[in-house]
Tab-separated table of C-alpha atoms in Angstrom:
chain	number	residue	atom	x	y	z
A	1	UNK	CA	-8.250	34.714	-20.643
A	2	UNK	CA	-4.820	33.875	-22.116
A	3	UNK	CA	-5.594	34.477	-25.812
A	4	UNK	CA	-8.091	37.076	-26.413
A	5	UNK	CA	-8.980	36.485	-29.513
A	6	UNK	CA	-9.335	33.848	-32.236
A	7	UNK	CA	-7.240	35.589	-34.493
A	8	UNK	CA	-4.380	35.892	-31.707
A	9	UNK	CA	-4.826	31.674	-30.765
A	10	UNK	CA	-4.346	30.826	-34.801
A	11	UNK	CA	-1.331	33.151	-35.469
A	12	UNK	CA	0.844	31.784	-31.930
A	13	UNK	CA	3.345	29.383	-32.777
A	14	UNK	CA	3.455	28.325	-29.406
A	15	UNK	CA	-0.026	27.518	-28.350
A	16	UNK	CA	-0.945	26.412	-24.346
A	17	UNK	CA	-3.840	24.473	-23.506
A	18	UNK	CA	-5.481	22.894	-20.378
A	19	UNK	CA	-7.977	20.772	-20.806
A	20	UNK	CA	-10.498	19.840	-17.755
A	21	UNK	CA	-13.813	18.048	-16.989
A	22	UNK	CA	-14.930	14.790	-16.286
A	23	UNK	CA	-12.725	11.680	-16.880
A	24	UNK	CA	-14.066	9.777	-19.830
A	25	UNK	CA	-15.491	13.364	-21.857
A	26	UNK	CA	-11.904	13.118	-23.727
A	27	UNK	CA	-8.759	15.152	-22.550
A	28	UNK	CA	-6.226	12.363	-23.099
A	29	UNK	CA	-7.965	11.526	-26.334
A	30	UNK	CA	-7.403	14.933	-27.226
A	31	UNK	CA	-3.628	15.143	-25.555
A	32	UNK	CA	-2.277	12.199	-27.130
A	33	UNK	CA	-3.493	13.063	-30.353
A	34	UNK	CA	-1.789	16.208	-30.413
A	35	UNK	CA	1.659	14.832	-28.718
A	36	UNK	CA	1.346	12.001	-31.723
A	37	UNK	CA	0.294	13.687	-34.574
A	38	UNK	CA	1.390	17.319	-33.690
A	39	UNK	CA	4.359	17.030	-31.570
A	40	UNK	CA	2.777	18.731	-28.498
A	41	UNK	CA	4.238	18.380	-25.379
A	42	UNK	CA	1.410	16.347	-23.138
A	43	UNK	CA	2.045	16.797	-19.278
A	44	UNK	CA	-0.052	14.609	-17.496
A	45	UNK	CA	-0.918	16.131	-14.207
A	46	UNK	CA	-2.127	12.046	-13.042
A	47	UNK	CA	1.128	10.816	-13.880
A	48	UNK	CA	2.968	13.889	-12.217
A	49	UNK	CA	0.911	13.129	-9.814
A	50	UNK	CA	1.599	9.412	-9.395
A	51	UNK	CA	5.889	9.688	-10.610
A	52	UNK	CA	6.571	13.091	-8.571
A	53	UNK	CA	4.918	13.542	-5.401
A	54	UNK	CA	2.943	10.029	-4.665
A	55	UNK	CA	5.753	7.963	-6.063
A	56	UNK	CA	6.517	6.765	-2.480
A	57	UNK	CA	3.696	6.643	-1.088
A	58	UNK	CA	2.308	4.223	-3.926
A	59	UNK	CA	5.851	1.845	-3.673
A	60	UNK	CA	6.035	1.754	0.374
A	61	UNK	CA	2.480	0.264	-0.267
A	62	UNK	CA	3.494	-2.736	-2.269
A	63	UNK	CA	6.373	-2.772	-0.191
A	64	UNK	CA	3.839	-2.929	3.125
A	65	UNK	CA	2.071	-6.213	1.325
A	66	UNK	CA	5.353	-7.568	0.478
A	67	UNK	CA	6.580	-7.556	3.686
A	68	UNK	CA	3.690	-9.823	5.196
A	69	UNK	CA	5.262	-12.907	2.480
A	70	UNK	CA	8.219	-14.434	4.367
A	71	UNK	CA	10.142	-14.769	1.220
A	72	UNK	CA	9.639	-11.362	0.005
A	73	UNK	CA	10.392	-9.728	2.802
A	74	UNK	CA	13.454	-11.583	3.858
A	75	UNK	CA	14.324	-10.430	-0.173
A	76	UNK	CA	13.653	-6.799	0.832
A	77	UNK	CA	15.189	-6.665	4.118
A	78	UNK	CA	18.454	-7.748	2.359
A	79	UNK	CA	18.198	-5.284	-0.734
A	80	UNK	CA	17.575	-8.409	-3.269
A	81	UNK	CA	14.571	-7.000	-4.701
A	82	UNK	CA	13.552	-3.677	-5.767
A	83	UNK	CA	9.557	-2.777	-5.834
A	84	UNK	CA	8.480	0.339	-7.713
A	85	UNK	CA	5.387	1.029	-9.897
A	86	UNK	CA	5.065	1.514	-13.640
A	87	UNK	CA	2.998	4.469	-13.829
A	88	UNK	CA	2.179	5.504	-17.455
A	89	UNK	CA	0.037	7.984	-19.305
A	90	UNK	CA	-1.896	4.933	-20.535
A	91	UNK	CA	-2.111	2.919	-16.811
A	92	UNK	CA	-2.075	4.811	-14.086
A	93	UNK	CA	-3.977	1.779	-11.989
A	94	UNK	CA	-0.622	2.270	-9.172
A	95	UNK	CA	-1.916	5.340	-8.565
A	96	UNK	CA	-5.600	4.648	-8.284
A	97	UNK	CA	-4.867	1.345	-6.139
A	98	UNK	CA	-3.281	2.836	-3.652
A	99	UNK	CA	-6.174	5.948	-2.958
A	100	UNK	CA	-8.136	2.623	-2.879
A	101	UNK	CA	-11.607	2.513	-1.789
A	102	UNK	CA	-12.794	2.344	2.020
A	103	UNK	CA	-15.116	-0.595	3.316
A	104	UNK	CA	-14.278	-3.834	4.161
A	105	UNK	CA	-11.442	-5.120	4.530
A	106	UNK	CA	-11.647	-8.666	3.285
A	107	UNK	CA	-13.355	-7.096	0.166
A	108	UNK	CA	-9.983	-5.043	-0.983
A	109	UNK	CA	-10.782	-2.285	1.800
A	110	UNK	CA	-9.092	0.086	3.580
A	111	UNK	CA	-10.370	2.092	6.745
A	112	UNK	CA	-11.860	5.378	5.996
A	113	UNK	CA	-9.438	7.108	8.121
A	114	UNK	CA	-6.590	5.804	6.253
A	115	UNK	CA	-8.765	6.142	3.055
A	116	UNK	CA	-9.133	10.080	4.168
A	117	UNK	CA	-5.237	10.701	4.944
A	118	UNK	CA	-4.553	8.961	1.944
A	119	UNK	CA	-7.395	10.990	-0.131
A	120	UNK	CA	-5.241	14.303	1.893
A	121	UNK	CA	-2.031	13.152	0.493
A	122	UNK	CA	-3.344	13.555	-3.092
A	123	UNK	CA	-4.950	16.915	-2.886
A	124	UNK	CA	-1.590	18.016	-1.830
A	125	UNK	CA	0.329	16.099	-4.561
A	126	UNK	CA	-2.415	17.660	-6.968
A	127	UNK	CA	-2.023	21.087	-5.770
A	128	UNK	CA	1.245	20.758	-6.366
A	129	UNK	CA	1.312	19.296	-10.073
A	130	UNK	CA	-0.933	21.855	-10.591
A	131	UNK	CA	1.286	24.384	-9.965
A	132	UNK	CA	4.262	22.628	-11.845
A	133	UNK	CA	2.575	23.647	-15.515
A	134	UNK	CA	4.220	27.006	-15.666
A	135	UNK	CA	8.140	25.089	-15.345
A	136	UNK	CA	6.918	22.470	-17.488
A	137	UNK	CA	5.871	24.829	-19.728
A	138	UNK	CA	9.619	26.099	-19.779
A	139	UNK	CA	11.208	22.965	-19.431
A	140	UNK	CA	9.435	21.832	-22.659
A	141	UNK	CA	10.715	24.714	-24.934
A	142	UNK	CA	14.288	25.195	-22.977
A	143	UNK	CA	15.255	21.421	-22.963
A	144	UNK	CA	13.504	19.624	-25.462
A	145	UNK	CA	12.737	21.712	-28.381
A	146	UNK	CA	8.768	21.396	-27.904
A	147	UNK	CA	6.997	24.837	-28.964
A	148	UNK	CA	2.908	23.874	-28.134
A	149	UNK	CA	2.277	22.557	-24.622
A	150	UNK	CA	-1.290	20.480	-24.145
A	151	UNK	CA	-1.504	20.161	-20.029
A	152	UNK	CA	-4.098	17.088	-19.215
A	153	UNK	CA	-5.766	17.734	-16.197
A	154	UNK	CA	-6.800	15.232	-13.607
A	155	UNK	CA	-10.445	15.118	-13.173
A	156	UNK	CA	-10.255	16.409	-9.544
A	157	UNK	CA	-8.810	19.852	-10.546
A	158	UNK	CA	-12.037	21.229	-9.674
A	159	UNK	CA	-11.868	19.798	-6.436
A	160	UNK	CA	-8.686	21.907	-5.228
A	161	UNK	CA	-8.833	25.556	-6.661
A	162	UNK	CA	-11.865	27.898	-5.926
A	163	UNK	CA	-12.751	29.039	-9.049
A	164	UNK	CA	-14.929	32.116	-7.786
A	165	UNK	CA	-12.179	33.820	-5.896
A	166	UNK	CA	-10.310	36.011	-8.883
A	167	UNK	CA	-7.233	35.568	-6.824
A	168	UNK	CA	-7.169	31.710	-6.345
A	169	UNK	CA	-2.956	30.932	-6.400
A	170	UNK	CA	-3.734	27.696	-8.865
A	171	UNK	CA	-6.362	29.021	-11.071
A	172	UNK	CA	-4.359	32.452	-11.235
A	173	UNK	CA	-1.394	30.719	-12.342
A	174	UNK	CA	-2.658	28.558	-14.563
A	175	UNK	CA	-5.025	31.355	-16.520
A	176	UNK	CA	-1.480	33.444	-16.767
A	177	UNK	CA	0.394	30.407	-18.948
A	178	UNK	CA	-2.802	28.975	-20.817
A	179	UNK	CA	-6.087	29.162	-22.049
A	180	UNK	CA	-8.321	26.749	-19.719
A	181	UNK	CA	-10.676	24.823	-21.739
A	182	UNK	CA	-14.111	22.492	-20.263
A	183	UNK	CA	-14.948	19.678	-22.073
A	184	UNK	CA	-18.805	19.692	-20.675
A	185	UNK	CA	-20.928	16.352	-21.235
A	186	UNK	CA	-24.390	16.109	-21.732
A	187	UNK	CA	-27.331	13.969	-19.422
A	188	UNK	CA	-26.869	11.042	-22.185
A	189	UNK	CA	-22.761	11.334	-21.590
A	190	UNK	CA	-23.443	11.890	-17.671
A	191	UNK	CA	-25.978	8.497	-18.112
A	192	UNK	CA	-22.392	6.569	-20.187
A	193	UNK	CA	-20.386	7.595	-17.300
A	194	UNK	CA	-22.064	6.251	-14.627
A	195	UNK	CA	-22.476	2.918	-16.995
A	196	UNK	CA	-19.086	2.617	-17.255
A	197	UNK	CA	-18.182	3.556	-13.608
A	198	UNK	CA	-20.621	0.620	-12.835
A	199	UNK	CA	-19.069	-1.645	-14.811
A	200	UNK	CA	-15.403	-1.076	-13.181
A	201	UNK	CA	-15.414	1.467	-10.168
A	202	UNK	CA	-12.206	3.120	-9.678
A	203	UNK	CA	-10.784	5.001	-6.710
A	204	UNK	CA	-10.535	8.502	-7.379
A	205	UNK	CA	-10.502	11.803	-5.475
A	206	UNK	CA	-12.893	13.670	-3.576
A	207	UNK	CA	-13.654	17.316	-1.861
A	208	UNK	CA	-13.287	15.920	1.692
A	209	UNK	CA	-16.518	17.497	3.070
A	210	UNK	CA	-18.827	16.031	-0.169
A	211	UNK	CA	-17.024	12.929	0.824
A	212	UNK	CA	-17.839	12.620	4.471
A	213	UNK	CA	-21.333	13.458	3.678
A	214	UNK	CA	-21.620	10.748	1.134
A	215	UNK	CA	-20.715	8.320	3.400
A	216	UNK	CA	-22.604	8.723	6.194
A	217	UNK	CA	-25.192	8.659	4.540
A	218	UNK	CA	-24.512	5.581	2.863
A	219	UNK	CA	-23.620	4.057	5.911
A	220	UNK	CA	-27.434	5.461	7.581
A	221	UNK	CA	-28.872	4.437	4.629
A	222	UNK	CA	-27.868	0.747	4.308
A	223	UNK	CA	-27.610	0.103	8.557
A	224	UNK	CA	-24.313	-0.769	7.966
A	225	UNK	CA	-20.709	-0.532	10.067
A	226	UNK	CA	-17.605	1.067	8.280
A	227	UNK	CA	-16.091	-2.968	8.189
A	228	UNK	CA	-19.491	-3.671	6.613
A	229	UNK	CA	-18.899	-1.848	3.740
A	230	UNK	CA	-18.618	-3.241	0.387
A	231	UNK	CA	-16.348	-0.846	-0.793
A	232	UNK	CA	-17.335	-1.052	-4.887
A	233	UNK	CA	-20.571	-0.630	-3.782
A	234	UNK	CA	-19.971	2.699	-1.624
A	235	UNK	CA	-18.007	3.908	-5.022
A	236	UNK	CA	-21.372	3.301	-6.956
A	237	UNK	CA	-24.148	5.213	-4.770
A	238	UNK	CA	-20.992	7.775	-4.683
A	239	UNK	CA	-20.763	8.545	-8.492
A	240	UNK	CA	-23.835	10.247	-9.656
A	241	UNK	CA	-23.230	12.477	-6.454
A	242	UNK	CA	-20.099	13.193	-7.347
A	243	UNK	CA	-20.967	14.396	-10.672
A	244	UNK	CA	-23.764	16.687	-9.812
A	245	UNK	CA	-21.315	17.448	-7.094
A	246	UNK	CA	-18.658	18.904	-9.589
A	247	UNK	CA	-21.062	20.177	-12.662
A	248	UNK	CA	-21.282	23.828	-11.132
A	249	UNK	CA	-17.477	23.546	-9.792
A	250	UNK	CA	-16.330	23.189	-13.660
A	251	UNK	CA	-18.931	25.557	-14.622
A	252	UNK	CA	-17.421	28.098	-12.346
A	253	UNK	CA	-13.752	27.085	-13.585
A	254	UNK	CA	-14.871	27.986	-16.991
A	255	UNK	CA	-15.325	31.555	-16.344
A	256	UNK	CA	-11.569	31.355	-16.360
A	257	UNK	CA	-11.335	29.841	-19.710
A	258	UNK	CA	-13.798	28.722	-22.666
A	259	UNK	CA	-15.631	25.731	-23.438
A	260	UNK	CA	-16.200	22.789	-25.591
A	261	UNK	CA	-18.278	19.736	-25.677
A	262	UNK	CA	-17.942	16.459	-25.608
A	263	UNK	CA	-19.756	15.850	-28.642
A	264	UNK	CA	-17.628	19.017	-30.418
A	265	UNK	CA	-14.445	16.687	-29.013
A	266	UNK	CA	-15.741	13.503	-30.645
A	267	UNK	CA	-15.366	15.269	-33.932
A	268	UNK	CA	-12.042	16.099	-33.844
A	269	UNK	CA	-9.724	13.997	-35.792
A	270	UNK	CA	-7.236	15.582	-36.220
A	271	UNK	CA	-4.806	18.556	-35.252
A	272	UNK	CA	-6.154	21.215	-37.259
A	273	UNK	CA	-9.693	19.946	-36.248
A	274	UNK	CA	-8.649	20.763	-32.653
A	275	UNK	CA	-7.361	24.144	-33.471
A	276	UNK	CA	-10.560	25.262	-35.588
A	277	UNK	CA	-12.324	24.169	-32.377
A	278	UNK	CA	-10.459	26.010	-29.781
A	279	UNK	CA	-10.899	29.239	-32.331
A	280	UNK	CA	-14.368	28.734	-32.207
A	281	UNK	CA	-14.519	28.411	-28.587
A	282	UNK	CA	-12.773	31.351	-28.460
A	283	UNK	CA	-15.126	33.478	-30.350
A	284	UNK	CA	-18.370	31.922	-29.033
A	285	UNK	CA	-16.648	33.307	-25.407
A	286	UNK	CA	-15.845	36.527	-27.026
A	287	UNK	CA	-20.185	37.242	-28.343
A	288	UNK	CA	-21.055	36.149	-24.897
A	289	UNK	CA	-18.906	38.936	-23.087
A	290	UNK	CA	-20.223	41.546	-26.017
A	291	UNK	CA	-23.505	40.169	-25.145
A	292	UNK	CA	-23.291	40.704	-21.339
A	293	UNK	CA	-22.302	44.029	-22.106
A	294	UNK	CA	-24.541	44.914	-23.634
């Protein structure tokens, strides 16, 4: 664990955190707090994600439906018009539009083999980000001054590392430059999630073999064809799967780190509330080793 001791996370002047868990539990809360109030350096590993390695993916795709309007294309095939997206900490909908969601196609789908290559391309681009902390991490002191370094995980991280091999590149990595912290919900915030998903489903990234599972059975479940699909309604009957699916995957990431909860994270207001947090993370982590050993 990168700081082995409370004592040793209050007296660094250059603290490094990753936070991870479920979308919605708080990490960007907590991140842009910290960049605002603190003057933490936030790196987003969705919008890495989305600027660095998807960029082109995500513009050839508006390009693609731009090119099926006579006037737009007759624009682009003459360099008149340039299409990119405008990917921010805050939106990162160019991102999550173009993983999409597979089903029908008259419905907003796309077909679940291009859904699955596309799904591909962002473990890769994840992987990837992932492994970008440690220059970010430099690149934050060297070029712009910025001593503490908050890294705001997507919620897929657990998705791509293997957090019970002790020699995992990513996890191994990561654990070197930071201290790894879970946000873990409760049943009552795993009950608002799925609420909220309902309300607005949104793409979002899966283990490939959970995800071929999930939809074959949906598809022997409802009698239906892969055109058939209504594709908000495949993300539904997904979501509680897929966070049962990931519960013991963060559990096992948090070996690596220490944790917090959701409703610990709703209390923080401010900086110094975060850091008296993270201390007593730290020591609660610290009795529980002494305990084991004992």
């Amino acid at each position: 664990m990168y700081y082995p001791s409370a004592e040793a996370w209050h007296k660094d002047t250059a603290k490094r955190v990753l936070l991870f868990g479920m979308s919605g539990l708080g990490k960007t809360y907590l991140s842009n707090m910290l960049r605002d109030q603190a003057g933490w350096f936030h790196y987003s590993i969705d919008y890495r994600i989305g600027t660095r390695y998807m960029g082109e993916f995500i513009a050839d795709n508006f390009k693609r439906e731009a090119m099926k309007v006579p006037l737009l294309r007759e624009l682009l095939m003459t360099d008149s018009v340039y299409i990119a997206s405008n990917i921010t900490f805050e939106n990162l909908a160019p991102l999550s539009t173009y993983l999409g969601k597979p089903g029908n196609p008259d419905l907003g789908g796309v077909a679940f083999a291009d859904y699955c290559a596309r799904q591909a391309q962002h473990c890769d681009a994840e992987k990837a980000a992932l492994l970008d902390t440690e220059r970010f991490i430099k690149r934050a002191v060297d070029l712009y001054g910025y001593s503490n370094f908050i890294c705001d995980s997507g919620g897929s991280i657990c998705e791509v590392v293997d957090a019970d091999d002790p020699t995992d590149p990513i996890l191994t990595a990561l654990s070197r430059n930071l201290l790894l912290v879970w946000i873990e919900g409760s049943d009552a915030h795993r009950a608002a999630l799925i609420k909220r998903f309902d309300r607005a489903p949104k793409p979002m990234y899966y283990q490939p073999e959970f995800l071929l599972q999930v939809w074959q059975d949906y598809l022997a479940e409802q009698s239906l064809t892969e055109t058939q699909v209504n594709p908000d309604a495949f993300l539904r009957y997904g979501y509680a799967r897929l966070l049962d699916h990931r519960q013991p995957r963060y559990a096992a990431m948090a070996k690596w780190g220490v944790t917090i909860t959701a409703d610990e994270v709703a209390q923080v207001k401010t900086p110094d509330d975060f850091t008296a947090l993270i201390a007593t993370a730290i020591d609660r982590k610290t009795d529980e080793s002494a305990a084991t050993l004992t």
